[in-house]
Amino acid sequence: MSMDKGMEHVGLSRAWMAAFALLATLGVAVAVIGAREGRAHLLFGGSMFVVIALTGVLYLSARRPGRDDSLPSHAETAAWSMIGMGLAAMMVLGGVPLGSTHGRMDGYLLFATYAVLVACYPGFRRRFVEERRGYREITDDERERAIRAQGDYLSKRLLELAMVALAVAWVFWPAPFRALGDPPQVASLLLLPIMLANVVGESRVAWLHWRDRQ
C-alpha cells in the first residue's frame, strides 16, 4: 500500500469513525427520549442505532490487513454487508410490534418490504460476492464453503431455539402477545427471529474469516 493510499485510507476511516460516533450519540438521545416518554419503539430504535454504530467500528477494525498484509476476502466483506443490512432490518421489524406503526397502513407496507428482504437475504449475499468478483462461474474454495456451512448451521440452530422460546413465551406469558392488535405486528414479531438468526450466522462467518487472516 502506497503512502498516498495509506493516508487516504486513514482519512476515510476517521470519517467513518466520526459518522459512527454521531450515530451512537443520536441513538443514545433517542433511547433516552423513549425511556422518558414510555415509548418502547423509540427505546428499541435508539438502542439499535448504538448497536449499528458499534458494529461499524468493529468492521473498520476487522478490515485492517492481517497476516502477510492479507485483506478481507469478498466473502468476508459480504458477511459484514449482510450484518449491516440485517441490523437495519431488525431495527424496523422490532419497532413494528412495539407500536411504531400501530393502526396505520405503513405497517403493512413495511411488513411486505421486509418479508421480501428476509426471503431474499441469502440471495443478496451471493449476488454481492459475485459482483465483487466480476464474473459468475467461479466456485467458492473449500475453506470458504466450510466457513459458510458453520455460519448457516449456527443460524439454523439459533432460529430453532428462538422459535421454541417464542412459542413457550406465548403460552406462559400471553399478555404481551395479546396486546398485538394489528396483523403486521404479529407477522413482524415472527420475522424478527429469522433476521436475528441470519445476523448471528453472518457474524460468525465474518469472525472466522478474520481469524484466518491473523
CSV table of C-alpha atoms in Angstrom, one decimal:
chain,number,residue,atom,x,y,z
A,1,MET,CA,0.0,0.0,0.0
A,2,SER,CA,1.5,3.3,-1.1
A,3,MET,CA,1.8,6.3,1.2
A,4,ASP,CA,-0.9,8.3,-0.6
A,5,LYS,CA,-3.3,5.3,-0.4
A,6,GLY,CA,-2.4,4.8,3.2
A,7,MET,CA,-3.2,8.4,4.1
A,8,GLU,CA,-6.4,8.2,2.1
A,9,HIS,CA,-7.4,5.0,4.0
A,10,VAL,CA,-6.7,6.7,7.3
A,11,GLY,CA,-8.7,9.7,6.4
A,12,LEU,CA,-11.7,7.6,5.2
A,13,SER,CA,-11.5,5.6,8.4
A,14,ARG,CA,-11.6,8.7,10.5
A,15,ALA,CA,-14.6,10.0,8.6
A,16,TRP,CA,-16.4,6.7,9.2
A,17,MET,CA,-15.5,6.8,12.9
A,18,ALA,CA,-16.9,10.3,13.2
A,19,ALA,CA,-20.1,9.1,11.4
A,20,PHE,CA,-20.5,6.1,13.8
A,21,ALA,CA,-19.9,8.3,16.8
A,22,LEU,CA,-22.6,10.7,15.6
A,23,LEU,CA,-24.9,7.7,15.0
A,24,ALA,CA,-24.3,6.4,18.5
A,25,THR,CA,-24.9,9.8,20.1
A,26,LEU,CA,-28.2,10.0,18.2
A,27,GLY,CA,-29.1,6.5,19.3
A,28,VAL,CA,-28.5,7.4,23.0
A,29,ALA,CA,-30.6,10.5,22.6
A,30,VAL,CA,-33.5,8.7,21.0
A,31,ALA,CA,-33.3,5.9,23.6
A,32,VAL,CA,-33.4,8.4,26.5
A,33,ILE,CA,-36.4,10.1,25.0
A,34,GLY,CA,-38.1,6.7,24.5
A,35,ALA,CA,-37.4,5.8,28.1
A,36,ARG,CA,-38.7,9.1,29.5
A,37,GLU,CA,-41.9,9.1,27.4
A,38,GLY,CA,-42.6,5.4,27.8
A,39,ARG,CA,-42.3,4.7,24.0
A,40,ALA,CA,-40.9,1.2,23.6
A,41,HIS,CA,-40.2,1.6,19.9
A,42,LEU,CA,-38.0,4.7,20.4
A,43,LEU,CA,-36.1,2.9,23.2
A,44,PHE,CA,-35.6,-0.1,20.9
A,45,GLY,CA,-34.7,2.0,17.9
A,46,GLY,CA,-32.2,4.1,19.8
A,47,SER,CA,-30.5,1.0,21.2
A,48,MET,CA,-30.3,-0.4,17.7
A,49,PHE,CA,-28.6,2.8,16.5
A,50,VAL,CA,-25.9,2.2,19.1
A,51,VAL,CA,-25.5,-1.4,18.1
A,52,ILE,CA,-25.2,-0.5,14.4
A,53,ALA,CA,-22.6,2.1,15.3
A,54,LEU,CA,-20.6,-0.3,17.4
A,55,THR,CA,-20.8,-2.9,14.6
A,56,GLY,CA,-19.4,-0.3,12.2
A,57,VAL,CA,-16.5,0.3,14.5
A,58,LEU,CA,-15.8,-3.4,14.6
A,59,TYR,CA,-15.9,-3.6,10.8
A,60,LEU,CA,-13.3,-0.8,10.5
A,61,SER,CA,-11.1,-2.7,12.9
A,62,ALA,CA,-11.6,-6.1,11.1
A,63,ARG,CA,-10.8,-4.7,7.6
A,64,ARG,CA,-7.3,-3.9,8.6
A,65,PRO,CA,-4.6,-6.0,6.8
A,66,GLY,CA,-3.9,-9.3,8.6
A,67,ARG,CA,-1.1,-11.8,8.4
A,68,ASP,CA,1.2,-11.1,5.3
A,69,ASP,CA,-0.9,-7.9,4.7
A,70,SER,CA,-3.9,-10.0,3.6
A,71,LEU,CA,-7.0,-8.0,3.1
A,72,PRO,CA,-10.6,-9.2,3.7
A,73,SER,CA,-11.9,-11.5,1.0
A,74,HIS,CA,-15.1,-11.0,-0.9
A,75,ALA,CA,-16.9,-13.5,1.3
A,76,GLU,CA,-15.8,-11.7,4.5
A,77,THR,CA,-16.8,-8.3,3.1
A,78,ALA,CA,-20.2,-9.7,2.0
A,79,ALA,CA,-20.8,-11.1,5.5
A,80,TRP,CA,-20.2,-7.6,7.0
A,81,SER,CA,-22.5,-6.0,4.5
A,82,MET,CA,-25.2,-8.6,5.3
A,83,ILE,CA,-24.7,-7.9,9.0
A,84,GLY,CA,-25.4,-4.2,8.4
A,85,MET,CA,-28.4,-4.9,6.3
A,86,GLY,CA,-29.8,-7.3,8.8
A,87,LEU,CA,-29.4,-4.9,11.8
A,88,ALA,CA,-31.2,-2.2,9.8
A,89,ALA,CA,-34.0,-4.6,9.1
A,90,MET,CA,-34.2,-5.7,12.7
A,91,MET,CA,-34.4,-2.1,13.8
A,92,VAL,CA,-37.5,-1.6,11.7
A,93,LEU,CA,-39.0,-5.0,12.3
A,94,GLY,CA,-38.6,-4.7,16.0
A,95,GLY,CA,-40.3,-1.3,16.1
A,96,VAL,CA,-43.5,-2.6,14.4
A,97,PRO,CA,-44.7,-4.9,17.2
A,98,LEU,CA,-43.6,-2.2,19.7
A,99,GLY,CA,-46.1,0.3,18.3
A,100,SER,CA,-44.1,2.4,15.7
A,101,THR,CA,-46.8,1.9,13.0
A,102,HIS,CA,-49.8,0.9,15.1
A,103,GLY,CA,-53.0,1.3,13.3
A,104,ARG,CA,-51.5,2.7,10.1
A,105,MET,CA,-51.2,1.4,6.5
A,106,ASP,CA,-47.4,1.9,6.6
A,107,GLY,CA,-47.2,-1.1,8.9
A,108,TYR,CA,-48.5,-3.3,6.1
A,109,LEU,CA,-46.1,-1.8,3.6
A,110,LEU,CA,-43.1,-2.2,6.0
A,111,PHE,CA,-44.0,-5.8,6.6
A,112,ALA,CA,-44.3,-6.6,2.9
A,113,THR,CA,-40.9,-4.9,2.2
A,114,TYR,CA,-39.1,-6.8,5.0
A,115,ALA,CA,-40.8,-10.0,4.3
A,116,VAL,CA,-39.2,-9.8,0.8
A,117,LEU,CA,-35.9,-8.9,2.4
A,118,VAL,CA,-35.9,-11.9,4.8
A,119,ALA,CA,-36.9,-14.2,1.9
A,120,CYS,CA,-34.1,-12.9,-0.4
A,121,TYR,CA,-31.4,-12.5,2.3
A,122,PRO,CA,-29.2,-15.4,1.2
A,123,GLY,CA,-29.6,-14.3,-2.5
A,124,PHE,CA,-28.4,-10.8,-1.7
A,125,ARG,CA,-25.3,-12.2,-0.1
A,126,ARG,CA,-24.5,-14.4,-3.1
A,127,ARG,CA,-25.1,-11.6,-5.6
A,128,PHE,CA,-22.8,-9.3,-3.6
A,129,VAL,CA,-20.0,-11.8,-3.7
A,130,GLU,CA,-20.4,-12.5,-7.4
A,131,GLU,CA,-20.5,-8.8,-8.4
A,132,ARG,CA,-17.4,-8.1,-6.4
A,133,ARG,CA,-15.6,-10.9,-8.2
A,134,GLY,CA,-16.6,-9.6,-11.5
A,135,TYR,CA,-17.6,-12.9,-13.0
A,136,ARG,CA,-20.3,-15.5,-12.2
A,137,GLU,CA,-18.9,-19.0,-12.9
A,138,ILE,CA,-16.3,-19.2,-10.1
A,139,THR,CA,-17.0,-21.5,-7.2
A,140,ASP,CA,-16.0,-20.9,-3.6
A,141,ASP,CA,-13.0,-22.7,-2.4
A,142,GLU,CA,-13.2,-25.4,0.2
A,143,ARG,CA,-12.3,-23.2,3.2
A,144,GLU,CA,-15.0,-20.6,2.3
A,145,ARG,CA,-17.6,-23.3,1.9
A,146,ALA,CA,-16.6,-24.7,5.3
A,147,ILE,CA,-16.9,-21.3,7.0
A,148,ARG,CA,-20.2,-20.6,5.3
A,149,ALA,CA,-21.5,-24.0,6.5
A,150,GLN,CA,-20.6,-23.1,10.1
A,151,GLY,CA,-22.5,-19.8,9.8
A,152,ASP,CA,-25.5,-21.4,8.2
A,153,TYR,CA,-25.6,-24.2,10.9
A,154,LEU,CA,-25.5,-21.6,13.7
A,155,SER,CA,-28.3,-19.6,12.1
A,156,LYS,CA,-30.5,-22.7,11.8
A,157,ARG,CA,-29.9,-23.8,15.3
A,158,LEU,CA,-30.5,-20.3,16.7
A,159,LEU,CA,-33.7,-19.9,14.7
A,160,GLU,CA,-35.0,-23.3,16.0
A,161,LEU,CA,-34.2,-22.2,19.6
A,162,ALA,CA,-35.8,-18.8,19.1
A,163,MET,CA,-39.0,-20.3,17.7
A,164,VAL,CA,-39.2,-22.6,20.7
A,165,ALA,CA,-38.6,-19.7,23.1
A,166,LEU,CA,-41.2,-17.6,21.3
A,167,ALA,CA,-43.8,-20.4,21.5
A,168,VAL,CA,-43.1,-21.1,25.2
A,169,ALA,CA,-43.4,-17.4,26.0
A,170,TRP,CA,-46.6,-17.2,24.0
A,171,VAL,CA,-48.1,-20.0,26.1
A,172,PHE,CA,-46.9,-19.0,29.6
A,173,TRP,CA,-46.8,-15.2,29.2
A,174,PRO,CA,-49.5,-14.4,26.7
A,175,ALA,CA,-50.4,-10.8,27.9
A,176,PRO,CA,-47.8,-9.0,25.7
A,177,PHE,CA,-48.8,-11.0,22.6
A,178,ARG,CA,-52.5,-10.3,23.2
A,179,ALA,CA,-51.6,-6.6,23.0
A,180,LEU,CA,-50.5,-7.0,19.4
A,181,GLY,CA,-53.7,-5.9,17.6
A,182,ASP,CA,-52.6,-5.5,14.0
A,183,PRO,CA,-51.6,-8.4,11.8
A,184,PRO,CA,-48.3,-6.7,10.7
A,185,GLN,CA,-47.3,-6.5,14.4
A,186,VAL,CA,-47.7,-10.3,14.8
A,187,ALA,CA,-46.1,-11.0,11.5
A,188,SER,CA,-43.1,-8.7,12.2
A,189,LEU,CA,-42.6,-10.4,15.5
A,190,LEU,CA,-42.3,-13.7,13.8
A,191,LEU,CA,-39.9,-12.4,11.2
A,192,LEU,CA,-37.6,-10.8,13.7
A,193,PRO,CA,-36.0,-14.1,15.0
A,194,ILE,CA,-35.3,-15.1,11.4
A,195,MET,CA,-33.4,-11.9,10.7
A,196,LEU,CA,-31.6,-12.2,14.1
A,197,ALA,CA,-30.5,-15.7,13.3
A,198,ASN,CA,-29.1,-14.6,10.0
A,199,VAL,CA,-27.2,-11.7,11.5
A,200,VAL,CA,-25.7,-14.0,14.1
A,201,GLY,CA,-24.7,-16.5,11.4
A,202,GLU,CA,-23.1,-13.8,9.3
A,203,SER,CA,-21.3,-12.5,12.3
A,204,ARG,CA,-19.7,-16.0,12.8
A,205,VAL,CA,-18.7,-16.1,9.1
A,206,ALA,CA,-17.1,-12.7,9.4
A,207,TRP,CA,-15.3,-13.6,12.6
A,208,LEU,CA,-14.0,-16.9,11.1
A,209,HIS,CA,-12.7,-15.2,8.0
A,210,TRP,CA,-11.0,-12.5,10.2
A,211,ARG,CA,-9.4,-15.2,12.4
A,212,ASP,CA,-8.0,-17.0,9.3
A,213,ARG,CA,-6.2,-13.8,8.3
A,214,GLN,CA,-4.5,-13.2,11.6
